[in-house]
Tab-separated table of C-alpha atoms in Angstrom:
chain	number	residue	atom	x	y	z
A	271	UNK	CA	185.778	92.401	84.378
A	272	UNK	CA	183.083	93.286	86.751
A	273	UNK	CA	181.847	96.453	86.514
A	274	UNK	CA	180.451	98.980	89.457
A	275	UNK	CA	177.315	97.405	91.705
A	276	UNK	CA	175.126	98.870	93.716
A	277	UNK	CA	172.930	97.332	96.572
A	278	UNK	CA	170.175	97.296	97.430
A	279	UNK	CA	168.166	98.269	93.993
A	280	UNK	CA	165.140	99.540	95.572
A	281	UNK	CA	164.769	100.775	99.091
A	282	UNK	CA	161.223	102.365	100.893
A	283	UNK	CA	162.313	104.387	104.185
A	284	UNK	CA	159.795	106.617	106.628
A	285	UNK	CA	160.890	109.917	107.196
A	286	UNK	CA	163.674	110.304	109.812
A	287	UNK	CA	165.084	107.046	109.601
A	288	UNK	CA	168.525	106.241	108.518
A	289	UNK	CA	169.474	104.339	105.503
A	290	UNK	CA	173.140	102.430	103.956
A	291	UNK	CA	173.798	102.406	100.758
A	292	UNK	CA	176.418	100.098	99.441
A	293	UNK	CA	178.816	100.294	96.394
A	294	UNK	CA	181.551	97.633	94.739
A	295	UNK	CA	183.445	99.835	92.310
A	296	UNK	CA	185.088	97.834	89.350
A	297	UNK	CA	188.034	96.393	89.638
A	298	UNK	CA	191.427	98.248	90.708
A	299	UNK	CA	189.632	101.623	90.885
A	300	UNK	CA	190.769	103.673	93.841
A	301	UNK	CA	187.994	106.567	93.385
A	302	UNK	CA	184.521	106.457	94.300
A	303	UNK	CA	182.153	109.217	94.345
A	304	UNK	CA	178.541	109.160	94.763
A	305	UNK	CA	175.492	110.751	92.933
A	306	UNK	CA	172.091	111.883	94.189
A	307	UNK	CA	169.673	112.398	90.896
A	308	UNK	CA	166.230	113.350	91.354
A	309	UNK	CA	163.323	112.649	89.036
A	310	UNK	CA	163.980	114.398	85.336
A	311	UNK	CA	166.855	115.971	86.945
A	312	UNK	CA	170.818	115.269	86.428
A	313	UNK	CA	173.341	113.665	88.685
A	314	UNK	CA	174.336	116.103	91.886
A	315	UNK	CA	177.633	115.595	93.644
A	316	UNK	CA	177.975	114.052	96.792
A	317	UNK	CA	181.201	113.743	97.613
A	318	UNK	CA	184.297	111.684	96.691
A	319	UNK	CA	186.575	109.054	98.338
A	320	UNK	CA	189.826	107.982	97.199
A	321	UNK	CA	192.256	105.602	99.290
A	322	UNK	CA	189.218	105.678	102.420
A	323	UNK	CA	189.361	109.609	102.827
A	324	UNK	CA	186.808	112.097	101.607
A	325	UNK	CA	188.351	113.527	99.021
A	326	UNK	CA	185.884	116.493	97.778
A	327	UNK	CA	182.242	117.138	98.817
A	328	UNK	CA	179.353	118.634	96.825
A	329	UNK	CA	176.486	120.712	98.433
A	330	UNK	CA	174.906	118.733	100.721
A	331	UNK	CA	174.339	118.579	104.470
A	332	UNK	CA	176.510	116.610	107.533
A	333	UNK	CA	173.925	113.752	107.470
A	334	UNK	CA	174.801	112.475	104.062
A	335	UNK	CA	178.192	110.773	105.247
A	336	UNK	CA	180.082	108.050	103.690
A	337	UNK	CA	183.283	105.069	103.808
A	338	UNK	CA	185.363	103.493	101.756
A	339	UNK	CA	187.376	100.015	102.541
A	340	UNK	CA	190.513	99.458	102.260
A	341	UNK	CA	188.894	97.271	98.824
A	342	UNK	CA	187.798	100.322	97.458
A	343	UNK	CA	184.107	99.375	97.822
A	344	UNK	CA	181.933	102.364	99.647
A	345	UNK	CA	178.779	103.059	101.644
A	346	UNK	CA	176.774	106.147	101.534
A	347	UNK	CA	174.945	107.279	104.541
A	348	UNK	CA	171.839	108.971	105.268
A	349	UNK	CA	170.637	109.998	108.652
A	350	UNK	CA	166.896	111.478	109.652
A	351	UNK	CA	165.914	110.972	105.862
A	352	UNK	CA	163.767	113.828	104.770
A	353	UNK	CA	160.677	113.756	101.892
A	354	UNK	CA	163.395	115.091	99.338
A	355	UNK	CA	165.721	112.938	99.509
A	356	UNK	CA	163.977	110.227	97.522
A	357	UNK	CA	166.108	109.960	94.363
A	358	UNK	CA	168.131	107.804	92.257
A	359	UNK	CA	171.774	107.542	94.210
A	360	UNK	CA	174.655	106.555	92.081
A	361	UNK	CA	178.239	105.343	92.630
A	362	UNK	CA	180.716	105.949	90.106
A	363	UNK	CA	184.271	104.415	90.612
A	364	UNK	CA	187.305	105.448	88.412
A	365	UNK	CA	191.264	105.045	87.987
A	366	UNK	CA	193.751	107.310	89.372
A	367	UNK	CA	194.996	107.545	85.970
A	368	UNK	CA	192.338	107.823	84.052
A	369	UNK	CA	189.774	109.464	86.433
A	370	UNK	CA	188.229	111.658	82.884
A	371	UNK	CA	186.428	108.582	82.993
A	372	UNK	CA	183.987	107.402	85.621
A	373	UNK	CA	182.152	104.091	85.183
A	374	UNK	CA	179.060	104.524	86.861
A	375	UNK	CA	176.570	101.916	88.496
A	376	UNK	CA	173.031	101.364	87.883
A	377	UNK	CA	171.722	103.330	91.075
A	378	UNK	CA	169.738	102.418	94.285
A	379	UNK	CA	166.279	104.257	93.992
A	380	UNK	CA	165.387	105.411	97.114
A	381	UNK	CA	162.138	106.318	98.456
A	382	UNK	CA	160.974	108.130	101.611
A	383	UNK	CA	157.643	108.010	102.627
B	1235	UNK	CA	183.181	125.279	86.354
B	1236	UNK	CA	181.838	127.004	83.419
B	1237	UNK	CA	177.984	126.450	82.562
B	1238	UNK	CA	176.991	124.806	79.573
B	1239	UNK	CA	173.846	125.125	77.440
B	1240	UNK	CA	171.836	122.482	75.686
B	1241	UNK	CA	168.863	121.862	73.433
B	1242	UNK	CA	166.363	120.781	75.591
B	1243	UNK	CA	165.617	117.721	72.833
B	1244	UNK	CA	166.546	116.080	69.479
B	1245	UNK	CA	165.207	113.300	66.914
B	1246	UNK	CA	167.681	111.570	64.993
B	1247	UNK	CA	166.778	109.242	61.810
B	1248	UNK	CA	168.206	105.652	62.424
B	1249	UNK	CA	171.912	105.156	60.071
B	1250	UNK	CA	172.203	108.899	60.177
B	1251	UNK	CA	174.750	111.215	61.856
B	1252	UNK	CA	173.580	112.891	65.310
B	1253	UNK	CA	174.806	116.109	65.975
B	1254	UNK	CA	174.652	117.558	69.529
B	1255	UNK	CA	175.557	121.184	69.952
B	1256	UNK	CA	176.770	122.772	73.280
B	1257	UNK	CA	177.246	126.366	74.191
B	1258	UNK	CA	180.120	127.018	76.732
B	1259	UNK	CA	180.813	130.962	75.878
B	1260	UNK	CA	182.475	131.040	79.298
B	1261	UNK	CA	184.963	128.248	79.499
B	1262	UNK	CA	188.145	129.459	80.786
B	1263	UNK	CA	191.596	127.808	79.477
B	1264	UNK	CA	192.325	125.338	81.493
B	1265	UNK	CA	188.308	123.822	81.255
B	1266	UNK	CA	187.921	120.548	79.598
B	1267	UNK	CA	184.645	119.674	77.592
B	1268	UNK	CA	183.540	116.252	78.343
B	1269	UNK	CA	180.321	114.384	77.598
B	1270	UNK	CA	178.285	111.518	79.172
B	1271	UNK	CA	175.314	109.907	78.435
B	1272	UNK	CA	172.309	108.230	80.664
B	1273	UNK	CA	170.062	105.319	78.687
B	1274	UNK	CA	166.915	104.594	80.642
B	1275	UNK	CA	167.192	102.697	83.850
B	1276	UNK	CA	171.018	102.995	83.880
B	1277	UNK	CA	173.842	105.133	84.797
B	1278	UNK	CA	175.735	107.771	83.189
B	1279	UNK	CA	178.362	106.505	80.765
B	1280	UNK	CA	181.424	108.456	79.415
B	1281	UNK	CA	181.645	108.924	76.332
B	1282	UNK	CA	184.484	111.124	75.099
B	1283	UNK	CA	186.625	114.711	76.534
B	1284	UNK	CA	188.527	117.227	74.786
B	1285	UNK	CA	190.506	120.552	75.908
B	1286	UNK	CA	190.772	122.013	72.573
B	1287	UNK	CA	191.480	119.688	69.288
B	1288	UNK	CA	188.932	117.574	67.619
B	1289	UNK	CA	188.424	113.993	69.513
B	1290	UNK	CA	187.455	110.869	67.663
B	1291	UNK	CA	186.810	107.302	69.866
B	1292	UNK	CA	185.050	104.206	68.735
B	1293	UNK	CA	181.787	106.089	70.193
B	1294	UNK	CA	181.658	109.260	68.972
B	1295	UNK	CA	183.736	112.465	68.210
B	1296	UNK	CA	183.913	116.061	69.710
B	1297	UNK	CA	184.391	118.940	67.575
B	1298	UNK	CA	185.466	122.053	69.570
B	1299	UNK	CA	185.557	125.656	67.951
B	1300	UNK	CA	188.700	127.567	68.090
B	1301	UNK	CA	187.684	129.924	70.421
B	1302	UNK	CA	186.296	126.782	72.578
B	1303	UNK	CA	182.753	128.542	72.930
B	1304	UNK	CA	180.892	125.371	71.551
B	1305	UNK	CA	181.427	122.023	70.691
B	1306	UNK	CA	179.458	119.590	68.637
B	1307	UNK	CA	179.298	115.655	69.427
B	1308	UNK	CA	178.737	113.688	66.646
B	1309	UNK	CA	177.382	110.293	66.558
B	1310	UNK	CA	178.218	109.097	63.391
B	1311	UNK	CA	175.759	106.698	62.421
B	1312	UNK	CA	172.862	106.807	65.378
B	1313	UNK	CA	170.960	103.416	66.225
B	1314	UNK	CA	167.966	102.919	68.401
B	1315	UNK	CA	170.021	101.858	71.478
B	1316	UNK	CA	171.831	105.663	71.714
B	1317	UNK	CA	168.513	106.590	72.369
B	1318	UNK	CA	169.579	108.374	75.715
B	1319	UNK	CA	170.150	111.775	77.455
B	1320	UNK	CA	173.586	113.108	76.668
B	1321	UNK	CA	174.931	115.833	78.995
B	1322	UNK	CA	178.143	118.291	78.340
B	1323	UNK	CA	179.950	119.214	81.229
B	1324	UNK	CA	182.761	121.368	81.320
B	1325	UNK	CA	185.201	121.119	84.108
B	1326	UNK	CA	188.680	122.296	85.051
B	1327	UNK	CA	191.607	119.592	84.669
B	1328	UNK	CA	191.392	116.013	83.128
B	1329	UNK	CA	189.964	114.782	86.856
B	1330	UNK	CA	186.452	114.265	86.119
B	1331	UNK	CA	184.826	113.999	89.835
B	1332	UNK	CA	183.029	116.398	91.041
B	1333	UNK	CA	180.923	116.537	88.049
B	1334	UNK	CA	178.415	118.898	87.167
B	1335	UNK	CA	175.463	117.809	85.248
B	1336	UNK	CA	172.763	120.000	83.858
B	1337	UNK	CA	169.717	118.629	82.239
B	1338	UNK	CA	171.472	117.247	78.894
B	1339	UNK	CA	169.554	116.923	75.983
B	1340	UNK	CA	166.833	113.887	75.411
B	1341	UNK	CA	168.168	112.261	72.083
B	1342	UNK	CA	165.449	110.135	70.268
B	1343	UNK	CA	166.902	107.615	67.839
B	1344	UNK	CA	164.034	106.841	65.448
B	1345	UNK	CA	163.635	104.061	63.069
């Protein structure tokens, strides 16, 4: 069974460009929901996904957006990046039945320069 | 969601039991307690969740106190590679999006 992926691994950006961030959850998970974890710092919420609708959104402003396909896999979006948001982000995918327990991927580390 | 407090950092003798304490004096009733873990370089991984009774998987088990202020995970015998840092979260109902992760504490697995 193949667990969650993430691409790409590493990613440079300049400040104010945009940036995709891609996510294959494991499979037959219907859930996705994405992480943004800064240096020495725990996971933050993004926001969820479940059957391609945002399903539940953490703090964070309109230019962090996101999909999901109809395969369950997702993309997180970032418009005019910003110094800050250089971080770790991670996807974690889960079961509709057993959603206690997300799998999580390894992360794409992010930096903005 | 309730907030949860945890030592900042532990060391833990190789073949012995870790024990992980949590403070969540505020949990309300319908609050699960549920616990993840992040080795180096990876993601978070679950590890085990509990409402009230003790828990026991093949990776650990959660002791909660009767009047679900604390709970205690136990690693029963710790080896280098749980080197990691292990956060408690509590969160309403047994759907574990949305979650909230403190700083966890930094468990050192010695040899």
């Amino acid at each position: 069974e193949t667990g969650v992926t993430q691409s790409p691994t590493h990613l440079i950006k300049t400040r104010g460009q945009q940036v995709t961030l891609r996510c294959s959850s494991q499979s037959g998970h219907n859930t996705v929901s994405w992480y943004q974890q800064a240096l020495g710092q725990g996971p933050q919420f993004i926001f969820q996904y479940y059957r391609e609708e945002e399903n539940g959104r953490g703090n964070f402003p309109p230019r962090f957006s996101g999909l999901q396909f109809p395969n369950y896999s997702s993309e997180l979006n970032v418009n005019a990046l910003e110094l800050d948001d250089s971080a770790l982000y991670l996807c974690a995918s889960s079961l509709e039945d057993r959603s206690y327990e997300q799998y999580f991927g390894p992360g794409t580390r992010l930096t903005v320069t | 969601d309730a907030k949860t407090t945890q030592p900042t950092s532990m060391d833990c003798a190789e073949g012995r039991a870790a024990n992980l304490p949590c403070n969540h004096s505020t949990i309300s009733g319908n609050e699960y307690v549920y616990w993840y873990r992040q080795i180096h370089s990876q993601g978070p991984q679950y590890i085990i969740h509990g409402l009230k009774n003790n828990e026991t998987n093949e990776m650990a088990s959660l002791i909660i106190t009767e009047d679900r202020k604390s709970s205690t995970l136990i690693l029963p015998h710790a080896t280098l590679r749980d080197t990691a840092v292990y956060y408690c979260i509590v969160r309403a109902g047994r759907v574990a999006y949305k979650l909230s992760f403190g700083a966890g504490t930094t468990v050192t697995v010695r040899a």
